[in-house]
Amino acid sequence: MEETISLKALFQILRKRLWLITLVTIIAAIISAVVSFFVITPVYQTSTQILVNQAKNEQQLYNVGAVQTNVQLISTYNDIIKSPAILDKVISSLSLEKSSELLSEQIQVASSENSQVAQIIVQDTDPKRATEIANTVATVFKKEVPKIMNIDNVSILSKADFATSKSPVKPQPILNIAIALVVGLMVGVGLSFLLEYLDNTIKTEQDIENILELPVMGVITNIKDVPKVTNVQRPDMTARVPQRGETFGS
């Protein structure tokens, strides 16, 4: 027989297990807050911009073909910026105790479509060090790219500013707690339905009808205990038996 459950029954299950849902949700939020504030190391982000642009001569003010060439070169520059040829010099200049592979993971090069401007984004656990890495990468790249590609068309458009990188970009405690609340709520609801599904005890007449598929003919109600009578005076069983010639009361 196919089992069906009504919407009212679902709400009754949730209401009965409301304490469990609330407890799981609160625990999830607390764990997320503790991890976000005290466990995960804050990461700071800063960025600098470089401009890829051919030098203009007096006879040519604007050349669409040159601009398109510069845009196509940006994707090549992205790989060069994160290569050991650039990052090894950055590590040496800043005396960083890490390899070029690890430093490359902290750097991201982004550019808008059909734009000659590339953005060097650096993330680090120290905001000052992140700023120094971003500016040094841009400077070293500008200096080394003419030797690598035999062209000189890179200029630094804006440098990374330490003041703009004082706020960590991750972790984001508020977002993490909000996600934990949603996840905790979902886990609490799922756990409530699981416990209800595993509970095969009979509690009501409706459970008997559903399990045995038989109508209930009668119900024995709970009989309260009869209160005990206390402080009842019992007759005196130790009265003296009258002797011969004596009368009661003498």
PDB file of C-alpha atoms in Angstrom:
ATOM      1  CA  MET A   1       0.000   0.000   0.000  1.00  0.00           C
ATOM      2  CA  GLU A   2       1.425   3.312  -1.052  1.00  0.00           C
ATOM      3  CA  GLU A   3       2.036   5.594   1.892  1.00  0.00           C
ATOM      4  CA  THR A   4       1.034   9.217   1.644  1.00  0.00           C
ATOM      5  CA  ILE A   5       1.665  12.048   4.002  1.00  0.00           C
ATOM      6  CA  SER A   6      -0.247  15.274   4.210  1.00  0.00           C
ATOM      7  CA  LEU A   7       1.089  18.776   4.459  1.00  0.00           C
ATOM      8  CA  LYS A   8      -0.404  19.033   7.919  1.00  0.00           C
ATOM      9  CA  ALA A   9       1.531  15.956   9.010  1.00  0.00           C
ATOM     10  CA  LEU A  10       4.744  17.486   7.697  1.00  0.00           C
ATOM     11  CA  PHE A  11       4.198  20.612   9.752  1.00  0.00           C
ATOM     12  CA  GLN A  12       3.429  18.475  12.790  1.00  0.00           C
ATOM     13  CA  ILE A  13       6.732  16.652  12.369  1.00  0.00           C
ATOM     14  CA  LEU A  14       8.617  19.926  12.065  1.00  0.00           C
ATOM     15  CA  ARG A  15       6.821  21.335  15.072  1.00  0.00           C
ATOM     16  CA  LYS A  16       7.586  18.243  17.162  1.00  0.00           C
ATOM     17  CA  ARG A  17      11.283  18.397  16.201  1.00  0.00           C
ATOM     18  CA  LEU A  18      11.559  22.181  16.328  1.00  0.00           C
ATOM     19  CA  TRP A  19      13.985  22.007  19.220  1.00  0.00           C
ATOM     20  CA  LEU A  20      16.298  19.760  17.199  1.00  0.00           C
ATOM     21  CA  ILE A  21      16.175  22.003  14.123  1.00  0.00           C
ATOM     22  CA  THR A  22      16.916  25.082  16.238  1.00  0.00           C
ATOM     23  CA  LEU A  23      19.773  23.343  18.063  1.00  0.00           C
ATOM     24  CA  VAL A  24      21.460  22.139  14.867  1.00  0.00           C
ATOM     25  CA  THR A  25      21.115  25.569  13.247  1.00  0.00           C
ATOM     26  CA  ILE A  26      22.601  27.380  16.248  1.00  0.00           C
ATOM     27  CA  ILE A  27      25.495  24.918  16.516  1.00  0.00           C
ATOM     28  CA  ALA A  28      26.284  25.328  12.800  1.00  0.00           C
ATOM     29  CA  ALA A  29      26.288  29.134  13.110  1.00  0.00           C
ATOM     30  CA  ILE A  30      28.532  29.041  16.193  1.00  0.00           C
ATOM     31  CA  ILE A  31      31.041  26.707  14.529  1.00  0.00           C
ATOM     32  CA  SER A  32      31.120  28.911  11.425  1.00  0.00           C
ATOM     33  CA  ALA A  33      31.689  32.038  13.527  1.00  0.00           C
ATOM     34  CA  VAL A  34      34.493  30.437  15.547  1.00  0.00           C
ATOM     35  CA  VAL A  35      36.241  29.154  12.419  1.00  0.00           C
ATOM     36  CA  SER A  36      35.851  32.469  10.571  1.00  0.00           C
ATOM     37  CA  PHE A  37      37.057  34.683  13.412  1.00  0.00           C
ATOM     38  CA  PHE A  38      39.635  32.524  15.184  1.00  0.00           C
ATOM     39  CA  VAL A  39      40.806  29.708  12.891  1.00  0.00           C
ATOM     40  CA  ILE A  40      41.087  30.964   9.300  1.00  0.00           C
ATOM     41  CA  THR A  41      43.920  33.408   8.677  1.00  0.00           C
ATOM     42  CA  PRO A  42      42.649  36.647   7.076  1.00  0.00           C
ATOM     43  CA  VAL A  43      43.718  37.243   3.470  1.00  0.00           C
ATOM     44  CA  TYR A  44      44.170  40.754   2.077  1.00  0.00           C
ATOM     45  CA  GLN A  45      43.977  41.810  -1.553  1.00  0.00           C
ATOM     46  CA  THR A  46      45.439  44.671  -3.522  1.00  0.00           C
ATOM     47  CA  SER A  47      45.922  45.413  -7.211  1.00  0.00           C
ATOM     48  CA  THR A  48      47.871  47.515  -9.675  1.00  0.00           C
ATOM     49  CA  GLN A  49      47.130  48.374 -13.296  1.00  0.00           C
ATOM     50  CA  ILE A  50      49.401  48.290 -16.316  1.00  0.00           C
ATOM     51  CA  LEU A  51      48.721  49.750 -19.761  1.00  0.00           C
ATOM     52  CA  VAL A  52      49.766  47.955 -22.923  1.00  0.00           C
ATOM     53  CA  ASN A  53      50.193  50.645 -25.570  1.00  0.00           C
ATOM     54  CA  GLN A  54      52.551  51.197 -28.467  1.00  0.00           C
ATOM     55  CA  ALA A  55      54.446  54.470 -28.480  1.00  0.00           C
ATOM     56  CA  LYS A  56      52.832  56.969 -30.831  1.00  0.00           C
ATOM     57  CA  ASN A  57      54.842  58.761 -33.448  1.00  0.00           C
ATOM     58  CA  GLU A  58      54.146  62.148 -34.891  1.00  0.00           C
ATOM     59  CA  GLN A  59      52.578  60.815 -38.097  1.00  0.00           C
ATOM     60  CA  GLN A  60      50.322  58.224 -36.512  1.00  0.00           C
ATOM     61  CA  LEU A  61      47.970  59.333 -33.776  1.00  0.00           C
ATOM     62  CA  TYR A  62      45.739  56.285 -33.665  1.00  0.00           C
ATOM     63  CA  ASN A  63      45.975  52.896 -35.330  1.00  0.00           C
ATOM     64  CA  VAL A  64      43.185  50.378 -34.865  1.00  0.00           C
ATOM     65  CA  GLY A  65      45.447  47.519 -35.877  1.00  0.00           C
ATOM     66  CA  ALA A  66      48.037  48.464 -33.264  1.00  0.00           C
ATOM     67  CA  VAL A  67      45.387  48.637 -30.553  1.00  0.00           C
ATOM     68  CA  GLN A  68      44.097  45.188 -31.506  1.00  0.00           C
ATOM     69  CA  THR A  69      47.638  43.852 -31.425  1.00  0.00           C
ATOM     70  CA  ASN A  70      48.129  45.240 -27.937  1.00  0.00           C
ATOM     71  CA  VAL A  71      44.889  43.629 -26.760  1.00  0.00           C
ATOM     72  CA  GLN A  72      45.979  40.263 -28.106  1.00  0.00           C
ATOM     73  CA  LEU A  73      49.367  40.643 -26.426  1.00  0.00           C
ATOM     74  CA  ILE A  74      47.738  40.982 -22.988  1.00  0.00           C
ATOM     75  CA  SER A  75      46.998  37.250 -22.829  1.00  0.00           C
ATOM     76  CA  THR A  76      50.672  36.591 -23.552  1.00  0.00           C
ATOM     77  CA  TYR A  77      51.713  39.116 -20.920  1.00  0.00           C
ATOM     78  CA  ASN A  78      49.511  37.334 -18.372  1.00  0.00           C
ATOM     79  CA  ASP A  79      51.620  34.205 -18.726  1.00  0.00           C
ATOM     80  CA  ILE A  80      54.874  36.170 -18.627  1.00  0.00           C
ATOM     81  CA  ILE A  81      53.886  38.014 -15.437  1.00  0.00           C
ATOM     82  CA  LYS A  82      53.377  34.712 -13.590  1.00  0.00           C
ATOM     83  CA  SER A  83      56.487  33.073 -15.035  1.00  0.00           C
ATOM     84  CA  PRO A  84      59.693  32.403 -13.020  1.00  0.00           C
ATOM     85  CA  ALA A  85      61.508  34.928 -15.216  1.00  0.00           C
ATOM     86  CA  ILE A  86      59.547  37.704 -13.480  1.00  0.00           C
ATOM     87  CA  LEU A  87      58.653  36.181 -10.120  1.00  0.00           C
ATOM     88  CA  ASP A  88      62.198  35.050  -9.297  1.00  0.00           C
ATOM     89  CA  LYS A  89      63.342  38.664  -9.551  1.00  0.00           C
ATOM     90  CA  VAL A  90      60.382  39.762  -7.392  1.00  0.00           C
ATOM     91  CA  ILE A  91      61.310  37.206  -4.742  1.00  0.00           C
ATOM     92  CA  SER A  92      64.930  38.351  -4.800  1.00  0.00           C
ATOM     93  CA  SER A  93      63.974  42.018  -4.613  1.00  0.00           C
ATOM     94  CA  LEU A  94      61.634  41.576  -1.643  1.00  0.00           C
ATOM     95  CA  SER A  95      63.602  38.749   0.017  1.00  0.00           C
ATOM     96  CA  LEU A  96      60.553  36.504   0.098  1.00  0.00           C
ATOM     97  CA  GLU A  97      60.905  33.042   1.575  1.00  0.00           C
ATOM     98  CA  LYS A  98      58.844  31.197  -1.019  1.00  0.00           C
ATOM     99  CA  SER A  99      59.187  29.695  -4.463  1.00  0.00           C
ATOM    100  CA  SER A 100      57.975  31.219  -7.703  1.00  0.00           C
ATOM    101  CA  GLU A 101      55.279  28.509  -7.900  1.00  0.00           C
ATOM    102  CA  LEU A 102      53.795  29.513  -4.538  1.00  0.00           C
ATOM    103  CA  LEU A 103      54.019  33.198  -5.401  1.00  0.00           C
ATOM    104  CA  SER A 104      52.291  32.541  -8.712  1.00  0.00           C
ATOM    105  CA  GLU A 105      49.289  31.129  -6.827  1.00  0.00           C
ATOM    106  CA  GLN A 106      48.885  34.476  -5.047  1.00  0.00           C
ATOM    107  CA  ILE A 107      48.820  36.477  -8.279  1.00  0.00           C
ATOM    108  CA  GLN A 108      45.954  36.856 -10.701  1.00  0.00           C
ATOM    109  CA  VAL A 109      46.073  38.861 -13.922  1.00  0.00           C
ATOM    110  CA  ALA A 110      42.721  40.106 -15.219  1.00  0.00           C
ATOM    111  CA  SER A 111      41.668  42.325 -18.098  1.00  0.00           C
ATOM    112  CA  SER A 112      38.405  43.440 -19.577  1.00  0.00           C
ATOM    113  CA  GLU A 113      37.443  42.341 -23.074  1.00  0.00           C
ATOM    114  CA  ASN A 114      39.039  44.479 -25.803  1.00  0.00           C
ATOM    115  CA  SER A 115      40.853  46.546 -23.174  1.00  0.00           C
ATOM    116  CA  GLN A 116      44.522  47.488 -23.192  1.00  0.00           C
ATOM    117  CA  VAL A 117      44.553  47.711 -19.396  1.00  0.00           C
ATOM    118  CA  ALA A 118      45.560  44.661 -17.354  1.00  0.00           C
ATOM    119  CA  GLN A 119      45.093  44.393 -13.601  1.00  0.00           C
ATOM    120  CA  ILE A 120      47.598  42.567 -11.423  1.00  0.00           C
ATOM    121  CA  ILE A 121      45.761  41.283  -8.330  1.00  0.00           C
ATOM    122  CA  VAL A 122      47.727  39.970  -5.362  1.00  0.00           C
ATOM    123  CA  GLN A 123      46.436  38.223  -2.244  1.00  0.00           C
ATOM    124  CA  ASP A 124      48.483  37.730   0.911  1.00  0.00           C
ATOM    125  CA  THR A 125      48.029  37.314   4.647  1.00  0.00           C
ATOM    126  CA  ASP A 126      49.903  40.610   5.170  1.00  0.00           C
ATOM    127  CA  PRO A 127      48.356  43.700   3.526  1.00  0.00           C
ATOM    128  CA  LYS A 128      51.670  45.541   3.366  1.00  0.00           C
ATOM    129  CA  ARG A 129      53.422  42.596   1.749  1.00  0.00           C
ATOM    130  CA  ALA A 130      50.567  42.218  -0.757  1.00  0.00           C
ATOM    131  CA  THR A 131      51.013  45.867  -1.780  1.00  0.00           C
ATOM    132  CA  GLU A 132      54.777  45.456  -2.144  1.00  0.00           C
ATOM    133  CA  ILE A 133      54.389  42.315  -4.250  1.00  0.00           C
ATOM    134  CA  ALA A 134      51.866  43.936  -6.607  1.00  0.00           C
ATOM    135  CA  ASN A 135      53.976  47.043  -7.184  1.00  0.00           C
ATOM    136  CA  THR A 136      57.201  45.059  -7.547  1.00  0.00           C
ATOM    137  CA  VAL A 137      55.651  42.643 -10.044  1.00  0.00           C
ATOM    138  CA  ALA A 138      54.484  45.568 -12.201  1.00  0.00           C
ATOM    139  CA  THR A 139      57.875  47.273 -12.012  1.00  0.00           C
ATOM    140  CA  VAL A 140      59.887  44.149 -12.791  1.00  0.00           C
ATOM    141  CA  PHE A 141      57.542  43.190 -15.619  1.00  0.00           C
ATOM    142  CA  LYS A 142      57.839  46.636 -17.224  1.00  0.00           C
ATOM    143  CA  LYS A 143      61.608  46.406 -16.984  1.00  0.00           C
ATOM    144  CA  GLU A 144      62.003  42.847 -18.227  1.00  0.00           C
ATOM    145  CA  VAL A 145      59.371  42.625 -20.998  1.00  0.00           C
ATOM    146  CA  PRO A 146      61.492  44.581 -23.537  1.00  0.00           C
ATOM    147  CA  LYS A 147      64.256  41.988 -23.097  1.00  0.00           C
ATOM    148  CA  ILE A 148      61.856  39.055 -23.382  1.00  0.00           C
ATOM    149  CA  MET A 149      59.730  40.208 -26.351  1.00  0.00           C
ATOM    150  CA  ASN A 150      61.922  42.966 -27.799  1.00  0.00           C
ATOM    151  CA  ILE A 151      59.112  45.510 -27.497  1.00  0.00           C
ATOM    152  CA  ASP A 152      58.533  48.412 -25.182  1.00  0.00           C
ATOM    153  CA  ASN A 153      54.810  49.043 -24.878  1.00  0.00           C
ATOM    154  CA  VAL A 154      54.075  48.603 -21.155  1.00  0.00           C
ATOM    155  CA  SER A 155      53.512  51.389 -18.668  1.00  0.00           C
ATOM    156  CA  ILE A 156      52.259  51.372 -15.086  1.00  0.00           C
ATOM    157  CA  LEU A 157      48.848  53.011 -14.990  1.00  0.00           C
ATOM    158  CA  SER A 158      48.268  52.928 -11.211  1.00  0.00           C
ATOM    159  CA  LYS A 159      50.162  51.488  -8.275  1.00  0.00           C
ATOM    160  CA  ALA A 160      48.752  49.399  -5.466  1.00  0.00           C
ATOM    161  CA  ASP A 161      47.775  51.430  -2.415  1.00  0.00           C
ATOM    162  CA  PHE A 162      48.313  50.032   1.069  1.00  0.00           C
ATOM    163  CA  ALA A 163      45.360  52.010   2.447  1.00  0.00           C
ATOM    164  CA  THR A 164      42.901  50.165   0.199  1.00  0.00           C
ATOM    165  CA  SER A 165      44.076  46.712   1.273  1.00  0.00           C
ATOM    166  CA  LYS A 166      43.609  46.950   5.044  1.00  0.00           C
ATOM    167  CA  SER A 167      40.299  45.098   5.017  1.00  0.00           C
ATOM    168  CA  PRO A 168      40.540  41.324   4.440  1.00  0.00           C
ATOM    169  CA  VAL A 169      38.737  39.856   1.441  1.00  0.00           C
ATOM    170  CA  LYS A 170      38.428  36.453   3.081  1.00  0.00           C
ATOM    171  CA  PRO A 171      37.164  34.937   5.186  1.00  0.00           C
ATOM    172  CA  GLN A 172      33.849  36.795   5.156  1.00  0.00           C
ATOM    173  CA  PRO A 173      32.362  35.991   8.583  1.00  0.00           C
ATOM    174  CA  ILE A 174      28.886  37.382   7.905  1.00  0.00           C
ATOM    175  CA  LEU A 175      28.540  35.428   4.659  1.00  0.00           C
ATOM    176  CA  ASN A 176      29.944  32.271   6.241  1.00  0.00           C
ATOM    177  CA  ILE A 177      27.526  32.509   9.174  1.00  0.00           C
ATOM    178  CA  ALA A 178      24.580  33.081   6.827  1.00  0.00           C
ATOM    179  CA  ILE A 179      25.552  30.017   4.795  1.00  0.00           C
ATOM    180  CA  ALA A 180      25.977  28.003   7.999  1.00  0.00           C
ATOM    181  CA  LEU A 181      22.476  29.012   9.127  1.00  0.00           C
ATOM    182  CA  VAL A 182      20.952  27.801   5.869  1.00  0.00           C
ATOM    183  CA  VAL A 183      22.961  24.569   5.896  1.00  0.00           C
ATOM    184  CA  GLY A 184      22.183  23.965   9.584  1.00  0.00           C
ATOM    185  CA  LEU A 185      18.476  24.526   8.938  1.00  0.00           C
ATOM    186  CA  MET A 186      18.509  22.049   6.056  1.00  0.00           C
ATOM    187  CA  VAL A 187      20.409  19.464   8.108  1.00  0.00           C
ATOM    188  CA  GLY A 188      18.030  19.934  11.053  1.00  0.00           C
ATOM    189  CA  VAL A 189      14.950  19.461   8.870  1.00  0.00           C
ATOM    190  CA  GLY A 190      16.457  16.415   7.161  1.00  0.00           C
ATOM    191  CA  LEU A 191      17.435  14.902  10.498  1.00  0.00           C
ATOM    192  CA  SER A 192      13.936  15.498  11.847  1.00  0.00           C
ATOM    193  CA  PHE A 193      12.320  13.605   8.973  1.00  0.00           C
ATOM    194  CA  LEU A 194      14.900  10.830   9.294  1.00  0.00           C
ATOM    195  CA  LEU A 195      14.198  10.347  12.988  1.00  0.00           C
ATOM    196  CA  GLU A 196      10.475  10.374  12.306  1.00  0.00           C
ATOM    197  CA  TYR A 197      10.917   7.757   9.578  1.00  0.00           C
ATOM    198  CA  LEU A 198      12.988   5.505  11.852  1.00  0.00           C
ATOM    199  CA  ASP A 199      10.534   5.849  14.753  1.00  0.00           C
ATOM    200  CA  ASN A 200       8.269   2.789  14.506  1.00  0.00           C
ATOM    201  CA  THR A 201       6.678   3.015  17.940  1.00  0.00           C
ATOM    202  CA  ILE A 202       2.891   3.236  18.282  1.00  0.00           C
ATOM    203  CA  LYS A 203       1.701   6.372  20.021  1.00  0.00           C
ATOM    204  CA  THR A 204      -1.858   7.053  18.866  1.00  0.00           C
ATOM    205  CA  GLU A 205      -4.942   5.237  17.581  1.00  0.00           C
ATOM    206  CA  GLN A 206      -4.134   6.545  14.120  1.00  0.00           C
ATOM    207  CA  ASP A 207      -0.804   4.710  14.232  1.00  0.00           C
ATOM    208  CA  ILE A 208      -2.626   1.437  14.939  1.00  0.00           C
ATOM    209  CA  GLU A 209      -4.955   1.934  11.995  1.00  0.00           C
ATOM    210  CA  ASN A 210      -2.056   2.808   9.684  1.00  0.00           C
ATOM    211  CA  ILE A 211       0.133  -0.130  10.709  1.00  0.00           C
ATOM    212  CA  LEU A 212      -2.439  -2.922  11.242  1.00  0.00           C
ATOM    213  CA  GLU A 213      -4.991  -1.572   8.759  1.00  0.00           C
ATOM    214  CA  LEU A 214      -7.738  -2.384  11.293  1.00  0.00           C
ATOM    215  CA  PRO A 215     -10.302  -0.064  12.815  1.00  0.00           C
ATOM    216  CA  VAL A 216      -9.974   0.783  16.491  1.00  0.00           C
ATOM    217  CA  MET A 217     -12.937  -0.672  18.413  1.00  0.00           C
ATOM    218  CA  GLY A 218     -12.210   0.875  21.790  1.00  0.00           C
ATOM    219  CA  VAL A 219      -9.679   2.775  23.798  1.00  0.00           C
ATOM    220  CA  ILE A 220      -8.724   2.273  27.428  1.00  0.00           C
ATOM    221  CA  THR A 221      -8.134   5.601  29.013  1.00  0.00           C
ATOM    222  CA  ASN A 222      -5.559   6.257  31.662  1.00  0.00           C
ATOM    223  CA  ILE A 223      -6.920   5.630  35.199  1.00  0.00           C
ATOM    224  CA  LYS A 224      -5.513   7.880  37.813  1.00  0.00           C
ATOM    225  CA  ASP A 225      -4.385   6.327  41.085  1.00  0.00           C
ATOM    226  CA  VAL A 226      -6.909   6.516  43.930  1.00  0.00           C
ATOM    227  CA  PRO A 227      -5.525   8.846  46.591  1.00  0.00           C
ATOM    228  CA  LYS A 228      -4.515   7.140  49.801  1.00  0.00           C
ATOM    229  CA  VAL A 229      -6.499   7.967  52.944  1.00  0.00           C
ATOM    230  CA  THR A 230      -4.317   9.120  55.770  1.00  0.00           C
ATOM    231  CA  ASN A 231      -4.836  10.031  59.428  1.00  0.00           C
ATOM    232  CA  VAL A 232      -7.741   7.608  59.923  1.00  0.00           C
ATOM    233  CA  GLN A 233      -8.469   6.867  63.575  1.00  0.00           C
ATOM    234  CA  ARG A 234      -8.621   3.141  64.205  1.00  0.00           C
ATOM    235  CA  PRO A 235     -10.617   1.586  67.124  1.00  0.00           C
ATOM    236  CA  ASP A 236      -8.680   0.819  70.289  1.00  0.00           C
ATOM    237  CA  MET A 237      -8.183  -2.953  70.212  1.00  0.00           C
ATOM    238  CA  THR A 238      -6.395  -2.984  73.582  1.00  0.00           C
ATOM    239  CA  ALA A 239      -9.497  -2.378  75.787  1.00  0.00           C
ATOM    240  CA  ARG A 240      -9.460  -4.366  79.030  1.00  0.00           C
ATOM    241  CA  VAL A 241     -11.835  -7.276  79.347  1.00  0.00           C
ATOM    242  CA  PRO A 242     -14.162  -6.777  82.385  1.00  0.00           C
ATOM    243  CA  GLN A 243     -13.727  -9.232  85.235  1.00  0.00           C
ATOM    244  CA  ARG A 244     -16.494 -11.061  87.068  1.00  0.00           C
ATOM    245  CA  GLY A 245     -18.598  -8.726  89.066  1.00  0.00           C
ATOM    246  CA  GLU A 246     -17.453  -5.667  87.053  1.00  0.00           C
ATOM    247  CA  THR A 247     -19.520  -3.626  84.734  1.00  0.00           C
ATOM    248  CA  PHE A 248     -18.467  -1.517  81.734  1.00  0.00           C
ATOM    249  CA  GLY A 249     -17.499   1.939  82.620  1.00  0.00           C
ATOM    250  CA  SER A 250     -16.643   1.129  86.289  1.00  0.00           C
TER     251      SER A 250
END
